[in-house]
Amino acid sequence: MPSPKRIRVQVGPMIVADTTKALVFQESDHLPVYYFPMSDVREEFLLPSRTKTEDPFKGVATHYSLNTGITLVEDGAWRYLDPVKGC
């Protein structure tokens, strides 16, 4: 569902994502997860990771570490390059 809020991701002093178009997913036993349009993510801070995870409802997630040059967050972001139809 679309989030009614502006959502920002800050890693150290750097803003790595900033959007008013996030989607928020609430799954049982988890905190809400926000998904950002890639156009609102500063891709220069995404460092591809070897980590991949699979969710039967969403598909295979490709993970990224967030590297601002000052702060590194291992596997701090992910995306579904080929999401399950209807996801």
Coordinates of C-alpha atoms in Angstrom, one line a residue:
M1 CA 0.0 0.0 0.0
P2 CA 1.3 3.5 -0.7
S3 CA 2.8 5.3 2.3
P4 CA 1.2 8.6 3.2
K5 CA 4.5 9.8 4.6
R6 CA 7.8 11.1 3.2
I7 CA 10.4 8.5 3.9
R8 CA 14.2 9.1 4.0
V9 CA 17.1 6.7 4.5
Q10 CA 20.1 8.2 6.1
V11 CA 23.4 6.4 6.5
G12 CA 25.8 8.3 8.6
P13 CA 25.6 11.9 7.4
M14 CA 24.4 11.0 3.9
I15 CA 20.8 10.7 2.6
V16 CA 20.7 7.6 0.4
A17 CA 17.0 7.6 -0.4
D18 CA 14.2 10.2 -0.2
T19 CA 10.7 9.7 -1.5
T20 CA 7.0 10.5 -1.2
K21 CA 6.2 7.4 -3.3
A22 CA 7.2 4.6 -1.0
L23 CA 5.2 1.4 -0.7
V24 CA 4.8 0.0 2.8
F25 CA 4.4 -3.7 3.5
Q26 CA 3.3 -5.0 6.9
E27 CA 3.9 -8.7 7.3
S28 CA 3.1 -10.7 10.4
D29 CA 5.9 -10.9 13.0
H30 CA 7.9 -8.1 11.3
L31 CA 8.2 -4.4 11.4
P32 CA 6.8 -2.5 8.4
V33 CA 9.1 -2.5 5.3
Y34 CA 9.3 0.4 2.9
Y35 CA 10.0 -0.1 -0.8
F36 CA 11.4 2.8 -2.7
P37 CA 11.2 3.6 -6.4
M38 CA 14.8 3.3 -7.8
S39 CA 14.5 6.8 -9.1
D40 CA 14.4 8.1 -5.5
V41 CA 17.5 6.0 -4.4
R42 CA 21.1 7.3 -4.8
E43 CA 22.4 4.2 -6.6
E44 CA 26.0 5.4 -6.2
F45 CA 25.8 4.3 -2.6
L46 CA 24.6 0.7 -3.5
L47 CA 27.3 -1.9 -3.5
P48 CA 26.2 -5.3 -4.8
S49 CA 26.3 -8.1 -2.3
R50 CA 26.6 -11.8 -2.8
T51 CA 23.6 -12.3 -0.6
K52 CA 20.4 -13.4 -2.3
T53 CA 17.2 -14.5 -0.5
E54 CA 14.0 -16.0 -1.7
D55 CA 10.4 -15.3 -0.7
P56 CA 7.6 -17.4 -2.2
F57 CA 5.3 -14.4 -2.5
K58 CA 7.9 -11.8 -3.8
G59 CA 10.6 -13.7 -5.5
V60 CA 14.4 -13.6 -5.3
A61 CA 15.9 -10.6 -3.6
T62 CA 19.3 -9.2 -4.7
H63 CA 20.9 -7.5 -1.7
Y64 CA 23.2 -4.5 -1.6
S65 CA 25.4 -3.0 1.1
L66 CA 25.1 0.8 1.6
N67 CA 28.5 2.4 1.3
T68 CA 28.7 6.2 1.7
G69 CA 32.5 6.2 1.9
I70 CA 32.1 7.1 5.6
T71 CA 29.7 4.4 6.8
L72 CA 29.1 0.8 5.5
V73 CA 25.9 -1.1 6.2
E74 CA 26.2 -4.7 5.0
D75 CA 23.2 -6.0 3.2
G76 CA 21.2 -2.9 4.2
A77 CA 19.0 -2.9 1.1
W78 CA 17.5 -5.3 -1.4
R79 CA 15.4 -5.3 -4.5
Y80 CA 13.4 -7.8 -6.5
L81 CA 14.6 -7.7 -10.1
D82 CA 12.0 -10.2 -11.3
P83 CA 9.2 -10.1 -8.7
V84 CA 6.5 -12.7 -8.5
K85 CA 3.6 -11.7 -10.7
G86 CA 1.0 -9.8 -8.7
C87 CA 3.5 -8.8 -6.1

